[in-house]
Amino acid sequence: TGYITLDPGYANTGSCTSAITYIDGEKGILRYRGIDIAELCEKSTFMEVCYLLIYGELPTAEQYTKFKDKVLFHSLIHEDMKSFFTSYPGHAHPMAILSAMVCSLSVYHPELLKPDQLPHERDQTITRLLSKVRVLAAFAYKRSVGEAFVYSRPELDYLSNFLHMMFTTPVKLYEPDEVTRKALDVLFILHADHEQNCSTSTVRMVGSSKANLFASISAGICALWGPLHGGANQAVIEMLEAIAADGGNYKKYIDRAKDKNDPFRLMGFGHRVYKNYDPRAQIIKKHCDEVLNKLGIHDPILEIAKRIEEVALTDPYFIERKLYPNVDFYSGILYRAMKIPTNMFTVMFALGRLPGWIAHWKEMVEEPGMRIARPRQIYIGEQQRPYKPMHER
Ligand code: CMC
């Protein structure tokens, strides 16, 4: 008490200690539990990365099978929940539905809401949420396109089952091709954690009041929605489409981004921590080329994105401010190639980020002496003054 330091946007304030993710923003390094992100993308799978982030170690074969079986199995939601989805207007944004549904899921699991859970109860909560969130996301999508909900097939692997619930229609069973499945796995690994970003800090903050995991994650989803955070992947594609519609005149948009009288920002550029190329963007860019080539897709907005990057990286405005493409700059182009609609991009980010949010919540609630998050402020309002009756105002 007494002396309070002001740190807008928490640029220099450590809010916790954590052993989950390491970032060196100057060097462009990202590691989960000490393992480099590029190595994980090459050798691991999203399911294994979930275990690594949440439990701290790569699983043994037995630990992996046990974990995976539980996650794959609990992939049904209560039938009543279907009516929640149909009550939303068809044009509702799937992020609004997802956050509401994750919170609503808690209603069907009163046994998982105890503030001080035993380890096995915490594990049950985690595996159920990891599994069911795919159903919630796929149903939100089906609602937005006015198609019938597709039931989960728990025998499928984590991502194939999600793609099945998204893209199977009454007339066609969807079987994802290997290229799409692998690219999605890589995207989810890249999204899986990023230490104390806005949504993860939100999950921690809500969870610090001992609110249950469903409520904490639901809050994280809301934080992720914003265009300065996860919502940037949708904003990037909308920006690239606008540039394409404007005759591909990307230089005009770069000039706008540099103009301090114009609120426009180059979406997918810049990062609070990375002052070097975002290692995730580097990996996604490579996959973008591979996937589009293998699927035989020529997407003109990929060319526009590459031209923007080329010009921005040699422009003094971007060099001085150390602004590089971030994870969201190329991810939308990949999602587009996979036929994921634009308004689902941030939902995809949320599905990928889920293990990171869970890992941070778990790390926090297991910490001895956990304290409620309660930032202070510097008051700049009126000093004490008398109430003025309405007729005198
Ligand atoms: N376009 C143009 N100028 C920019 C941009 C941009 N995308 N990003 C930052 N700047 C400028 C900013 O105007 C400021 O200039 P000046 O010093 O002259 O006032 C300087 O760079 C520093 O920017 P800042 O806003 O103080 O940086 P921040 O750390 O508070 O914000 C950011 C980080 C990611 C919110 C910001 O770079 C941004 O708005 N980027 C576009 C949105 C985006 O791509 N977000 C996704 C982030 S990565 C994934 C995730 O977090 O989910």
Coordinates of C-alpha atoms and ligand atoms in Angstrom, one line a residue:
T1 CA 0.0 0.0 0.0
G2 CA 1.1 3.6 -0.1
Y3 CA 3.2 3.8 -3.2
I4 CA 1.6 2.5 -6.4
T5 CA 3.4 2.2 -9.7
L6 CA 1.5 2.9 -12.8
D7 CA 2.1 0.5 -15.7
P8 CA -0.4 1.0 -18.5
G9 CA -1.1 -2.3 -20.3
Y10 CA 1.1 -4.1 -17.7
A11 CA 4.1 -3.7 -20.1
N12 CA 6.6 -4.2 -17.2
T13 CA 4.6 -5.9 -14.5
G14 CA 5.1 -9.6 -13.8
S15 CA 1.8 -10.8 -12.5
C16 CA 2.9 -14.4 -11.6
T17 CA 5.7 -16.9 -11.8
S18 CA 5.2 -19.6 -14.4
A19 CA 7.1 -22.7 -15.6
I20 CA 4.9 -23.2 -18.7
T21 CA 6.1 -21.0 -21.6
Y22 CA 9.3 -19.1 -22.3
I23 CA 9.5 -16.2 -24.8
D24 CA 12.5 -14.2 -25.7
G25 CA 11.0 -11.4 -27.7
E26 CA 14.3 -9.9 -28.8
K27 CA 15.6 -13.2 -30.3
G28 CA 12.2 -14.5 -31.4
I29 CA 12.3 -17.6 -29.2
L30 CA 9.2 -19.5 -28.1
R31 CA 9.4 -22.7 -26.0
Y32 CA 6.8 -24.8 -24.3
R33 CA 8.1 -26.4 -21.1
G34 CA 11.6 -25.8 -22.5
I35 CA 11.0 -27.4 -25.9
D36 CA 11.4 -25.2 -29.0
I37 CA 8.2 -24.5 -30.9
A38 CA 9.6 -25.5 -34.2
E39 CA 10.7 -28.9 -32.9
L40 CA 7.2 -29.5 -31.4
C41 CA 5.5 -28.6 -34.7
E42 CA 7.8 -31.0 -36.5
K43 CA 7.8 -34.0 -34.1
S44 CA 4.8 -33.7 -31.8
T45 CA 1.0 -33.6 -32.1
F46 CA -1.5 -31.1 -30.6
M47 CA -2.8 -33.8 -28.2
E48 CA 0.7 -34.5 -26.9
V49 CA 1.3 -30.7 -26.6
C50 CA -1.9 -30.4 -24.5
Y51 CA -0.5 -33.0 -22.1
L52 CA 2.9 -31.3 -22.1
L53 CA 1.5 -27.9 -21.3
I54 CA -1.0 -29.0 -18.7
Y55 CA 1.1 -31.6 -16.9
G56 CA 4.6 -30.3 -17.4
E57 CA 6.3 -33.3 -19.1
L58 CA 6.0 -35.2 -22.4
P59 CA 3.8 -38.2 -21.6
T60 CA 4.9 -41.8 -21.5
A61 CA 3.0 -44.1 -23.9
E62 CA 0.8 -45.2 -21.0
Q63 CA 0.1 -41.7 -19.8
Y64 CA -0.6 -40.6 -23.3
T65 CA -3.1 -43.4 -24.0
K66 CA -5.0 -42.8 -20.8
F67 CA -5.2 -39.0 -21.4
K68 CA -6.1 -39.3 -25.0
D69 CA -8.8 -41.9 -24.4
K70 CA -10.5 -39.7 -21.8
V71 CA -10.4 -36.7 -24.0
L72 CA -11.7 -38.5 -27.0
F73 CA -14.4 -40.3 -25.1
H74 CA -16.2 -37.3 -23.4
S75 CA -17.2 -35.8 -26.6
L76 CA -21.0 -35.4 -26.2
I77 CA -22.9 -32.5 -24.7
H78 CA -26.3 -32.7 -23.0
E79 CA -29.1 -32.9 -25.6
D80 CA -30.8 -29.9 -24.0
M81 CA -27.9 -27.7 -25.1
K82 CA -28.9 -28.1 -28.7
S83 CA -31.8 -25.8 -28.1
F84 CA -29.4 -23.1 -26.8
F85 CA -27.7 -23.0 -30.1
T86 CA -31.0 -22.8 -32.1
S87 CA -32.2 -19.9 -29.9
Y88 CA -29.4 -17.6 -31.3
P89 CA -30.1 -15.7 -34.5
G90 CA -28.4 -17.3 -37.5
H91 CA -26.0 -14.4 -38.0
A92 CA -24.7 -14.6 -34.4
H93 CA -20.9 -14.5 -34.2
P94 CA -19.6 -18.0 -33.2
M95 CA -17.3 -16.4 -30.5
A96 CA -20.4 -15.0 -28.7
I97 CA -22.0 -18.5 -28.8
L98 CA -18.8 -20.3 -27.8
S99 CA -18.1 -18.2 -24.7
A100 CA -21.8 -18.5 -23.6
M101 CA -21.8 -22.3 -24.2
V102 CA -18.6 -22.9 -22.3
C103 CA -20.0 -21.1 -19.3
S104 CA -23.3 -22.9 -19.8
L105 CA -21.6 -26.3 -19.8
S106 CA -20.9 -25.8 -16.1
V107 CA -24.6 -26.1 -15.4
Y108 CA -24.5 -29.7 -16.5
H109 CA -21.5 -30.6 -14.4
P110 CA -22.2 -29.4 -10.9
E111 CA -19.8 -32.1 -9.6
L112 CA -17.0 -30.3 -11.3
L113 CA -17.5 -26.9 -9.8
K114 CA -16.0 -27.2 -6.4
P115 CA -13.5 -24.3 -5.7
D116 CA -11.0 -26.6 -4.1
Q117 CA -10.9 -29.7 -6.3
L118 CA -8.9 -32.8 -5.6
P119 CA -6.4 -33.6 -8.4
H120 CA -8.5 -36.3 -10.0
E121 CA -11.5 -34.0 -10.0
R122 CA -9.4 -31.3 -11.6
D123 CA -8.3 -33.8 -14.3
Q124 CA -11.9 -34.8 -15.0
T125 CA -12.8 -31.1 -15.5
I126 CA -9.9 -30.6 -17.8
T127 CA -10.5 -33.6 -20.0
R128 CA -14.2 -33.0 -20.3
L129 CA -13.7 -29.3 -21.3
L130 CA -10.9 -30.2 -23.8
S131 CA -13.2 -32.7 -25.5
K132 CA -16.5 -30.9 -25.4
V133 CA -15.3 -27.5 -26.6
R134 CA -15.0 -29.0 -30.1
V135 CA -18.6 -29.9 -30.1
L136 CA -19.6 -26.4 -28.9
A137 CA -17.4 -24.8 -31.7
A138 CA -18.8 -27.1 -34.4
F139 CA -22.4 -26.6 -33.3
A140 CA -21.9 -22.8 -33.2
Y141 CA -20.7 -23.1 -36.8
K142 CA -23.5 -25.3 -37.9
R143 CA -26.0 -22.9 -36.4
S144 CA -24.4 -20.0 -38.3
V145 CA -24.7 -21.8 -41.7
G146 CA -28.2 -23.2 -40.9
E147 CA -27.2 -26.8 -41.2
A148 CA -28.1 -29.8 -39.0
F149 CA -25.8 -30.5 -36.0
V150 CA -23.5 -33.5 -36.6
Y151 CA -22.9 -35.8 -33.7
S152 CA -19.4 -36.6 -32.5
R153 CA -17.6 -39.8 -33.5
P154 CA -15.4 -40.5 -30.4
E155 CA -13.4 -43.1 -32.2
L156 CA -11.8 -40.4 -34.4
D157 CA -8.7 -38.5 -33.4
Y158 CA -9.1 -35.1 -31.8
L159 CA -9.0 -32.9 -34.9
S160 CA -10.6 -35.4 -37.3
N161 CA -13.6 -35.6 -35.1
F162 CA -13.8 -31.8 -34.9
L163 CA -13.6 -31.5 -38.7
H164 CA -16.2 -34.3 -39.0
M165 CA -18.6 -32.3 -36.8
M166 CA -17.9 -29.1 -38.8
F167 CA -18.1 -30.4 -42.4
T168 CA -20.1 -33.6 -42.6
T169 CA -23.5 -32.8 -44.1
P170 CA -26.6 -34.9 -44.5
V171 CA -25.4 -35.8 -48.0
K172 CA -21.6 -36.1 -47.5
L173 CA -19.4 -37.6 -44.9
Y174 CA -16.3 -35.4 -44.5
E175 CA -12.9 -37.2 -44.3
P176 CA -10.1 -34.7 -43.9
D177 CA -7.1 -35.2 -46.2
E178 CA -3.7 -35.7 -44.5
V179 CA -2.3 -32.3 -45.6
T180 CA -5.2 -30.4 -44.0
R181 CA -5.1 -32.4 -40.8
K182 CA -1.4 -31.9 -40.4
A183 CA -1.6 -28.2 -41.1
L184 CA -4.4 -27.8 -38.5
D185 CA -2.4 -29.8 -36.0
V186 CA 0.5 -27.4 -36.5
L187 CA -1.7 -24.3 -36.2
F188 CA -3.2 -25.6 -33.0
I189 CA 0.3 -26.3 -31.6
L190 CA 1.4 -22.8 -32.5
H191 CA -1.7 -21.3 -30.8
A192 CA -1.5 -23.6 -27.7
D193 CA 0.2 -21.1 -25.3
H194 CA 1.8 -17.7 -25.2
E195 CA 2.4 -17.0 -21.5
Q196 CA 0.6 -13.9 -20.0
N197 CA -1.2 -12.6 -23.0
C198 CA -4.6 -10.8 -22.6
S199 CA -6.8 -13.9 -22.6
T200 CA -4.6 -16.0 -20.5
S201 CA -4.2 -13.2 -17.9
T202 CA -8.0 -13.0 -18.0
V203 CA -8.4 -16.7 -17.3
R204 CA -5.9 -16.3 -14.4
M205 CA -7.6 -13.2 -13.1
V206 CA -11.1 -14.8 -13.1
G207 CA -9.8 -18.1 -11.7
S208 CA -8.0 -16.3 -8.9
S209 CA -11.4 -15.5 -7.3
K210 CA -11.8 -19.4 -7.3
A211 CA -14.4 -19.1 -10.1
N212 CA -14.6 -22.6 -11.7
L213 CA -12.7 -23.5 -14.9
F214 CA -15.7 -23.2 -17.2
A215 CA -16.3 -19.6 -16.1
S216 CA -12.6 -18.7 -16.2
I217 CA -12.2 -20.1 -19.8
S218 CA -15.5 -18.4 -20.9
A219 CA -14.0 -15.1 -19.8
G220 CA -10.7 -15.9 -21.7
I221 CA -12.7 -16.5 -24.9
C222 CA -14.3 -13.1 -24.6
A223 CA -10.9 -11.5 -24.1
L224 CA -9.5 -13.4 -27.2
W225 CA -12.3 -12.0 -29.4
G226 CA -10.9 -8.5 -29.6
P227 CA -9.2 -7.5 -32.8
L228 CA -6.0 -6.5 -31.0
H229 CA -5.7 -10.1 -29.8
G230 CA -7.1 -13.3 -31.3
G231 CA -9.7 -11.4 -33.4
A232 CA -6.8 -10.1 -35.5
N233 CA -6.8 -13.3 -37.6
Q234 CA -10.3 -12.4 -38.9
A235 CA -9.3 -8.7 -39.2
V236 CA -6.3 -9.7 -41.3
I237 CA -8.3 -11.5 -43.9
E238 CA -10.9 -8.8 -44.0
M239 CA -8.1 -6.3 -44.5
L240 CA -6.5 -8.4 -47.3
E241 CA -9.8 -8.9 -49.0
A242 CA -10.4 -5.1 -48.8
I243 CA -7.0 -4.5 -50.4
A244 CA -7.7 -7.1 -53.1
A245 CA -11.1 -5.4 -53.8
D246 CA -9.2 -2.1 -54.0
G247 CA -7.2 -3.3 -57.0
G248 CA -4.5 -4.8 -54.8
N249 CA -3.1 -1.4 -53.9
Y250 CA -1.4 -2.5 -50.7
K251 CA 1.0 0.4 -50.6
K252 CA -2.0 2.7 -49.9
Y253 CA -2.7 0.6 -46.8
I254 CA 0.9 0.6 -45.6
D255 CA 0.8 4.4 -45.9
R256 CA -2.4 4.5 -43.9
A257 CA -0.9 2.4 -41.2
K258 CA 2.0 4.9 -40.9
D259 CA -0.3 7.9 -40.8
K260 CA -0.7 9.0 -37.2
N261 CA -4.0 10.8 -38.0
D262 CA -5.5 7.6 -39.3
P263 CA -6.6 5.0 -36.7
F264 CA -5.9 2.2 -39.3
R265 CA -3.3 -0.4 -38.3
L266 CA -1.8 -3.1 -40.3
M267 CA -3.5 -6.1 -38.9
G268 CA -1.3 -9.0 -38.2
F269 CA 1.7 -6.8 -37.6
G270 CA 3.4 -5.9 -34.3
H271 CA 3.5 -7.6 -30.9
R272 CA 4.0 -6.5 -27.3
V273 CA 6.7 -9.0 -26.6
Y274 CA 8.3 -9.9 -30.0
K275 CA 10.6 -7.2 -31.3
N276 CA 11.8 -9.7 -33.9
Y277 CA 10.1 -12.0 -36.3
D278 CA 7.3 -13.9 -34.5
P279 CA 8.6 -17.5 -34.7
R280 CA 5.0 -18.7 -35.1
A281 CA 4.5 -16.6 -38.2
Q282 CA 7.6 -18.0 -39.7
I283 CA 6.3 -21.6 -39.3
I284 CA 2.8 -20.7 -40.5
K285 CA 4.1 -18.9 -43.6
K286 CA 6.0 -22.1 -44.6
H287 CA 2.9 -24.3 -44.1
C288 CA 0.8 -21.8 -46.1
D289 CA 3.0 -22.3 -49.2
E290 CA 3.0 -26.0 -48.8
V291 CA -0.7 -26.5 -48.1
L292 CA -1.8 -24.1 -50.9
N293 CA 0.6 -25.9 -53.3
K294 CA -0.5 -29.4 -52.3
L295 CA -4.2 -28.4 -52.5
G296 CA -3.7 -26.7 -55.8
I297 CA -5.1 -23.4 -54.5
H298 CA -3.9 -20.1 -55.8
D299 CA -5.1 -17.4 -53.4
P300 CA -4.3 -13.9 -54.5
I301 CA -4.5 -12.6 -51.0
L302 CA -1.4 -14.7 -50.1
E303 CA 0.5 -12.8 -52.7
I304 CA -0.8 -9.5 -51.3
A305 CA 0.3 -10.6 -47.8
K306 CA 3.8 -11.4 -49.0
R307 CA 4.1 -8.1 -50.8
I308 CA 3.0 -6.2 -47.6
E309 CA 5.6 -8.1 -45.6
E310 CA 8.3 -7.4 -48.1
V311 CA 7.6 -3.7 -48.2
A312 CA 6.9 -3.3 -44.5
L313 CA 10.1 -5.0 -43.4
T314 CA 12.2 -2.5 -45.4
D315 CA 10.2 0.6 -44.4
P316 CA 11.8 2.8 -41.7
Y317 CA 8.4 3.2 -39.8
F318 CA 8.2 -0.6 -39.2
I319 CA 12.0 -1.1 -38.7
E320 CA 12.2 1.7 -36.0
R321 CA 9.2 0.3 -34.1
K322 CA 10.4 -3.3 -34.6
L323 CA 7.0 -4.3 -36.2
Y324 CA 7.1 -7.8 -37.8
P325 CA 4.3 -10.1 -38.9
N326 CA 2.7 -11.9 -36.0
V327 CA 1.0 -15.3 -35.7
D328 CA -2.3 -13.9 -37.1
F329 CA -0.8 -12.5 -40.4
Y330 CA -0.7 -15.9 -42.2
S331 CA -3.0 -18.1 -40.1
G332 CA -6.2 -16.9 -41.7
I333 CA -4.9 -17.7 -45.2
L334 CA -4.4 -21.3 -44.0
Y335 CA -7.8 -21.5 -42.4
R336 CA -9.3 -20.2 -45.6
A337 CA -7.6 -22.9 -47.6
M338 CA -9.1 -25.4 -45.3
K339 CA -12.6 -23.9 -46.0
I340 CA -13.0 -22.6 -42.5
P341 CA -15.2 -19.5 -42.8
T342 CA -13.8 -16.2 -41.7
N343 CA -16.0 -15.7 -38.7
M344 CA -14.7 -19.0 -37.3
F345 CA -11.1 -18.0 -37.3
T346 CA -11.0 -16.7 -33.8
V347 CA -12.9 -19.8 -32.6
M348 CA -10.1 -21.9 -34.1
F349 CA -7.6 -19.8 -32.2
A350 CA -9.7 -20.4 -29.0
L351 CA -9.7 -24.2 -29.5
G352 CA -5.9 -24.1 -30.0
R353 CA -5.3 -21.8 -27.0
L354 CA -7.5 -23.9 -24.6
P355 CA -4.7 -26.2 -23.3
G356 CA -2.6 -23.1 -22.5
W357 CA -5.5 -21.4 -20.6
I358 CA -6.1 -24.7 -18.7
A359 CA -2.3 -25.1 -17.9
H360 CA -2.2 -21.6 -16.5
W361 CA -5.4 -22.0 -14.5
K362 CA -4.1 -25.3 -13.1
E363 CA -0.6 -23.9 -12.3
M364 CA -2.3 -21.0 -10.5
V365 CA -4.8 -23.0 -8.4
E366 CA -2.2 -25.5 -7.4
E367 CA 0.2 -22.8 -6.2
P368 CA 0.4 -22.7 -2.4
G369 CA -0.8 -19.3 -1.1
M370 CA -2.6 -18.3 -4.3
R371 CA -3.9 -14.8 -3.9
I372 CA -6.9 -13.1 -5.6
A373 CA -5.8 -10.8 -8.5
R374 CA -6.5 -7.3 -7.5
P375 CA -4.6 -4.6 -9.3
R376 CA -4.5 -1.1 -7.8
Q377 CA -5.1 2.2 -9.5
I378 CA -4.1 5.9 -9.3
Y379 CA -7.2 7.9 -8.7
I380 CA -7.5 11.0 -10.9
G381 CA -11.1 11.9 -10.3
E382 CA -12.8 14.7 -8.3
Q383 CA -12.0 15.0 -4.6
Q384 CA -14.8 15.0 -2.1
R385 CA -17.7 17.3 -3.2
P386 CA -21.3 17.7 -2.1
Y387 CA -24.3 16.1 -3.9
K388 CA -26.1 18.6 -6.1
P389 CA -29.8 18.2 -6.4
M390 CA -31.0 17.8 -10.0
H391 CA -32.7 21.2 -10.3
E392 CA -29.4 22.9 -9.5
R393 CA -27.3 21.1 -12.2
Ligands
CMC1 N1 0.4 -1.0 -37.7 C1 0.9 0.3 -37.6 N2 1.5 0.8 -36.5 C2 1.6 -0.1 -35.5 C3 1.1 -1.4 -35.5 C4 0.5 -1.8 -36.6 N3 0.0 -3.0 -36.7 N4 1.4 -1.9 -34.3 C5 2.0 -1.0 -33.5 N5 2.2 0.1 -34.2 C6 2.9 1.3 -33.8 C7 2.1 2.1 -32.9 O1 1.3 3.0 -33.5 C8 3.1 2.8 -32.0 O2 3.7 3.8 -32.8 P1 4.2 5.2 -32.0 O3 5.3 4.7 -31.1 O4 4.6 6.1 -33.1 O5 3.0 5.7 -31.2 C9 4.2 1.7 -31.9 O6 4.1 0.9 -33.1 C10 4.1 0.8 -30.7 O7 2.8 0.2 -30.7 P2 1.9 0.0 -29.4 O8 0.5 0.1 -29.7 O9 2.4 0.8 -28.2 O10 2.3 -1.5 -29.1 P3 1.5 -2.5 -28.1 O11 2.6 -3.4 -27.6 O12 0.7 -1.8 -27.1 O13 0.5 -3.3 -29.0 C11 -0.3 -4.8 -30.7 C12 0.8 -4.5 -29.6 C13 -0.2 -6.3 -31.1 C14 -1.7 -4.7 -30.0 C15 -0.2 -3.8 -31.8 O14 1.0 -4.1 -32.5 C16 -1.3 -3.9 -32.8 O15 -2.4 -3.3 -32.7 N6 -1.2 -4.8 -33.9 C17 -2.3 -5.1 -34.8 C18 -3.3 -6.1 -34.2 C19 -2.7 -7.5 -34.2 O16 -2.1 -7.9 -35.2 N7 -2.9 -8.2 -33.1 C20 -2.4 -9.6 -32.9 C21 -1.3 -9.7 -32.0 S1 -0.5 -11.3 -32.0 C22 -1.7 -12.5 -31.5 C23 -2.4 -12.2 -30.3 O17 -2.0 -11.6 -29.4 O18 -3.5 -12.7 -30.2

